[in-house]
mmCIF file of C-alpha atoms in Angstrom:
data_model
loop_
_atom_site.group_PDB
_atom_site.id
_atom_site.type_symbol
_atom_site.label_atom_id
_atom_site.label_comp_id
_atom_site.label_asym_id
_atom_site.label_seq_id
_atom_site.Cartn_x
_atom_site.Cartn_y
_atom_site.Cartn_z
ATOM 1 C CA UNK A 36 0.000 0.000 0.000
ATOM 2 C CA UNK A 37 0.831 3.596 -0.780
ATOM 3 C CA UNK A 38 1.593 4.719 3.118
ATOM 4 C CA UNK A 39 2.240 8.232 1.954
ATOM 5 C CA UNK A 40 -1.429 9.439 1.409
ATOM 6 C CA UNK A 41 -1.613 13.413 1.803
ATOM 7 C CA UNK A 42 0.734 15.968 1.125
ATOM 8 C CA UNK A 43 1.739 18.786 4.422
ATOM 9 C CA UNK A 44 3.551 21.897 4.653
ATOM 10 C CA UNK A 45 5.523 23.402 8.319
ATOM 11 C CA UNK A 46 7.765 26.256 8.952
ATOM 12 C CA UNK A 47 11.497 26.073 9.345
ATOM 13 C CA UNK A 48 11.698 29.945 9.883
ATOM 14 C CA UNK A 49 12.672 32.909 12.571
ATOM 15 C CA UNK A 50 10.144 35.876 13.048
ATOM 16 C CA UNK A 51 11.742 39.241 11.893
ATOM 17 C CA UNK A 52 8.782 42.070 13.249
ATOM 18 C CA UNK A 53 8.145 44.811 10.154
ATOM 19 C CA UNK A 54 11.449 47.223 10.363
ATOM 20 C CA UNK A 55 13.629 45.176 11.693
ATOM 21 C CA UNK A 56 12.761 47.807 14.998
ATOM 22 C CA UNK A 57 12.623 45.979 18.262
ATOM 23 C CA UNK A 58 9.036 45.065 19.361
ATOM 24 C CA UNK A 59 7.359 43.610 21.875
ATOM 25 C CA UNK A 60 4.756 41.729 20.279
ATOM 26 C CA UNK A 61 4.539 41.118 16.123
ATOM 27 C CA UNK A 62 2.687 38.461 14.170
ATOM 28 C CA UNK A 63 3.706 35.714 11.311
ATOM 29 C CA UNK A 64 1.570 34.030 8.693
ATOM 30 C CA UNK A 65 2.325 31.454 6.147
ATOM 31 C CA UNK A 66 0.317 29.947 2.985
ATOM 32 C CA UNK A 67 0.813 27.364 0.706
ATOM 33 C CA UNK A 68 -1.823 27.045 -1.846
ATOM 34 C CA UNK A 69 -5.040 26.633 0.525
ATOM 35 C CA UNK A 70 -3.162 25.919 3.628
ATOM 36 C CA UNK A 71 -2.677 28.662 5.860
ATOM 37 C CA UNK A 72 -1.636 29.739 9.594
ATOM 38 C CA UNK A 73 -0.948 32.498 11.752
ATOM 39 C CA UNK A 74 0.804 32.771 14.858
ATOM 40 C CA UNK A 75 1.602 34.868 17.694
ATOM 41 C CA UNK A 76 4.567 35.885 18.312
ATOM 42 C CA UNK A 77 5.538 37.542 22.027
ATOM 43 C CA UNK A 78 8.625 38.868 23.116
ATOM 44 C CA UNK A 79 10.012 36.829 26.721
ATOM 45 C CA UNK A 80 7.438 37.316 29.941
ATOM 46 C CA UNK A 81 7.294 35.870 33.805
ATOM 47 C CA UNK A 82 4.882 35.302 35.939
ATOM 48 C CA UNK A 83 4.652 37.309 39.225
ATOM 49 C CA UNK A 84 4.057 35.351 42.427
ATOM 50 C CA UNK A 85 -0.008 36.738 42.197
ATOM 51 C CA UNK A 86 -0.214 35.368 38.561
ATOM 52 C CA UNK A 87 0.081 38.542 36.903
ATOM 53 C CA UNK A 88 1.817 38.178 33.574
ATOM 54 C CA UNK A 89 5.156 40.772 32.812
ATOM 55 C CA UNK A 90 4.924 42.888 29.693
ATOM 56 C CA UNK A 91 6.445 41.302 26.895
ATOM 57 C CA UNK A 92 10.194 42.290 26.407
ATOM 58 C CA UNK A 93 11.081 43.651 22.813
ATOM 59 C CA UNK A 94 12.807 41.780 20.346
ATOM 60 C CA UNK A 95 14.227 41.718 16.598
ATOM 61 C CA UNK A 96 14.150 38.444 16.022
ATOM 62 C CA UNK A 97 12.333 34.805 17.134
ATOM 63 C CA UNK A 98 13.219 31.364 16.433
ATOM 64 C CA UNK A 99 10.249 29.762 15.873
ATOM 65 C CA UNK A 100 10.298 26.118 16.965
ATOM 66 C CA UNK A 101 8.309 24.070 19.720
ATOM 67 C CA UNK A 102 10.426 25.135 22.778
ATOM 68 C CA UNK A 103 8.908 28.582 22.526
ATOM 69 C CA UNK A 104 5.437 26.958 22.075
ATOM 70 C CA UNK A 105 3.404 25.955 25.354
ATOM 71 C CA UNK A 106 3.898 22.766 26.915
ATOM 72 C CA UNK A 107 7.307 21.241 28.880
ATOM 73 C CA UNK A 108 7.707 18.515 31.102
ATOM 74 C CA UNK A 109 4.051 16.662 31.581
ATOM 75 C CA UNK A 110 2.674 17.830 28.417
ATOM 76 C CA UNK A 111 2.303 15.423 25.771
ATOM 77 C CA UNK A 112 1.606 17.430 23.128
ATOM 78 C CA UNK A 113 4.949 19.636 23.819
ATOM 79 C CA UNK A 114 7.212 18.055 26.162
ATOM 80 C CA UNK A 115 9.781 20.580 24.880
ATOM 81 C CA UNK A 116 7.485 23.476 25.389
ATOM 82 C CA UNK A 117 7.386 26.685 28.214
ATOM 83 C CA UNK A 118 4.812 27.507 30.607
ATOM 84 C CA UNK A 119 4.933 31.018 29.324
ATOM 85 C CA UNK A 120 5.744 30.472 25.343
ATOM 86 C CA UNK A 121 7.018 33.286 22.623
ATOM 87 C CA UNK A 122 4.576 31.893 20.584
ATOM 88 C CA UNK A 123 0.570 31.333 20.687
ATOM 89 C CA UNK A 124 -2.223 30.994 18.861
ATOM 90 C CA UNK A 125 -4.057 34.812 18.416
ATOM 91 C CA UNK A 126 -7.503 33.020 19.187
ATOM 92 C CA UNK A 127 -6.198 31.162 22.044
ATOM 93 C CA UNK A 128 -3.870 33.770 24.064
ATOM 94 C CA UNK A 129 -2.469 32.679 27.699
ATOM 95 C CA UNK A 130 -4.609 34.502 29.941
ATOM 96 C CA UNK A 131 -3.651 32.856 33.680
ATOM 97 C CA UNK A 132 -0.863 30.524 34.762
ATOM 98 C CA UNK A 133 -3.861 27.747 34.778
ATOM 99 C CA UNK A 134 -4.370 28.553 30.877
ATOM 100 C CA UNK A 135 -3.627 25.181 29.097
ATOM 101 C CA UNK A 136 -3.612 26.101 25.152
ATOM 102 C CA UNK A 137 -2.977 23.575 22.842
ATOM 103 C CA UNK A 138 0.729 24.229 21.820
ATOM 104 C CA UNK A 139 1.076 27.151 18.986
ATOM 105 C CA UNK A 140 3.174 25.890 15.933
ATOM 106 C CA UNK A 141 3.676 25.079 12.551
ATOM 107 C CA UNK A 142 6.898 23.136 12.899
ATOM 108 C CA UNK A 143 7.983 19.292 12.128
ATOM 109 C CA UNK A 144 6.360 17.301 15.448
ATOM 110 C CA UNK A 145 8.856 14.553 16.010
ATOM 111 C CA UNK A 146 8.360 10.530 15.542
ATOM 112 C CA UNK A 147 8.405 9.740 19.263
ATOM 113 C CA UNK A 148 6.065 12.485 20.595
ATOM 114 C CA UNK A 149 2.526 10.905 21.731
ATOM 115 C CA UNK A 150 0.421 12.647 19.547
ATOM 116 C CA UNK A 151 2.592 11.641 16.572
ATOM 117 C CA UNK A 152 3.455 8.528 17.202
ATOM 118 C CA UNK A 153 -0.026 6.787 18.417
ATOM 119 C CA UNK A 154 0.189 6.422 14.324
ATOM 120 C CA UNK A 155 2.872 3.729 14.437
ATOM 121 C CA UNK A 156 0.590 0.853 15.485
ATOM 122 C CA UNK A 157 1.535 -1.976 18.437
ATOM 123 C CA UNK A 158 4.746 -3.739 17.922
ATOM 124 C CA UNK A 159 3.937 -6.392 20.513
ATOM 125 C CA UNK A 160 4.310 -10.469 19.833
ATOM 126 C CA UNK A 161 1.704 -10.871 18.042
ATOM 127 C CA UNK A 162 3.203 -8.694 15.640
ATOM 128 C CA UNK A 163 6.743 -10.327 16.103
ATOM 129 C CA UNK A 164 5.471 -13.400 15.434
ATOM 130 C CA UNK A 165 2.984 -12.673 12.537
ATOM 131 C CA UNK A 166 3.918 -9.610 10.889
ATOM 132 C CA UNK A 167 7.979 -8.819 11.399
ATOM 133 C CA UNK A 168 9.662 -7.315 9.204
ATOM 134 C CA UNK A 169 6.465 -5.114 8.298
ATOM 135 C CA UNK A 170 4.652 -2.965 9.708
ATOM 136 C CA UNK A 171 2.064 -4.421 12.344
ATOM 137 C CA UNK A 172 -1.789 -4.098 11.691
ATOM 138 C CA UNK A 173 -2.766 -1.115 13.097
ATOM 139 C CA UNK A 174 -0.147 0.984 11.653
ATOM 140 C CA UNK A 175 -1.679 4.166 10.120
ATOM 141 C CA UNK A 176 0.203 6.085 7.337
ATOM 142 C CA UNK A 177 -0.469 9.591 8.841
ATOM 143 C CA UNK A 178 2.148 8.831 11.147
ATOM 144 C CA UNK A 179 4.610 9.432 8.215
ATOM 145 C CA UNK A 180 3.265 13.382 8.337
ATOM 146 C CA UNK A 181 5.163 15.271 10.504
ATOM 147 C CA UNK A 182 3.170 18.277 10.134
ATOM 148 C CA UNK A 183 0.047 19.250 12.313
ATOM 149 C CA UNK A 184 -2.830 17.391 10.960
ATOM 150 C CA UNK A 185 -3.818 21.027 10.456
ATOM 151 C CA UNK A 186 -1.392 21.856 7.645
ATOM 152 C CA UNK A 187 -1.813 18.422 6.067
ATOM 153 C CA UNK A 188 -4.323 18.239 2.336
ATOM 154 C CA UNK A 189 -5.711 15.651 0.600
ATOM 155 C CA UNK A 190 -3.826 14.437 -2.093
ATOM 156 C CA UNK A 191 -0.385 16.056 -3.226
ATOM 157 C CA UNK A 192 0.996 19.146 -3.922
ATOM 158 C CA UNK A 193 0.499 20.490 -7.641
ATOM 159 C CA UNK A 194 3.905 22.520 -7.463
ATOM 160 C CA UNK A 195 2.328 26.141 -8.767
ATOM 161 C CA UNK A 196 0.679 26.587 -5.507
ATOM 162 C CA UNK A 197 1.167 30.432 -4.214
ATOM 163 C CA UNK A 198 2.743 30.617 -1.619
ATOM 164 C CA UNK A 199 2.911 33.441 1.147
ATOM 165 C CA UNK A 200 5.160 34.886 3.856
ATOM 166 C CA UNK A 201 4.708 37.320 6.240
ATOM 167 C CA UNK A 202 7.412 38.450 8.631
ATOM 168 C CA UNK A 203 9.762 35.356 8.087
#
């Protein structure tokens, strides 16, 4: 079987606000034919010991990558992740240090991440036994997408997609 079944698109990139000026707070946006996303993107913060978030401190540039997304240790969907991320979702802003967003990104998720790799179907004895060298029953091709499901179409790229950038 073809395991490959839907084209995807992610970001490899680094935020540069309009300018180049130092800024607090800026936004990015990406298309690729009728895929789009836009992100947040906040300069470092704390929290104070009342839950009262700091301003955001300026900056000219952001790597944009899951360890400024929301998550870290505990959170499946970005183990990698900060309590208080550089980078959200505009619809889903951090509003409290009890505010549990779904992580902000357009980035490659990696293999061995839970919400990636519940894809890769059981490799158990039944499979050893049965199935070895392939892959084991339950196995579903999306796990070969490393892209949220999000930024994933149906079918393939074309290759004369447009495709558009804004503050990458």
């Amino acid at each position: 079987p073809a395991w490959r079944q839907r084209g995807e698109c992610f970001l490899a990139a680094t935020c540069h606000p309009p300018g180049g000026r130092p800024t607090p707070v800026s936004a990015v946006s990406f298309q690729v034919g009728k895929v789009s996303k836009s992100l947040a993107v906040i300069g470092d913060r704390t929290w104070s010991s009342v839950g009262v978030l700091s301003a955001p401190k300026p900056f000219t540039s952001m790597p944009l990558c899951y360890e400024r997304s929301f998550g870290g240790p505990g959170i499946d969907a970005n183990p990698l992740g900060s309590p208080v991320p550089n980078i959200e979702d505009p619809k889903e802003l951090i509003t409290s240090p009890r505010s549990r967003p779904k992580p902000a990104g357009a980035f490659p998720i990696p293999p061995d991440w839970k919400s990636r790799i519940k894809g890769a179907g059981r490799y158990d004895k039944k499979w050893l036994t049965q199935r070895w060298p392939y892959f084991p029953e339950d196995f579903d091709g999306s796990f070969f997408n490393a892209a949220p499901e999000d930024q994933w179409i149906e079918g393939f790229w074309r290759g004369d997609e447009e495709i558009v950038l804004q503050h990458l």
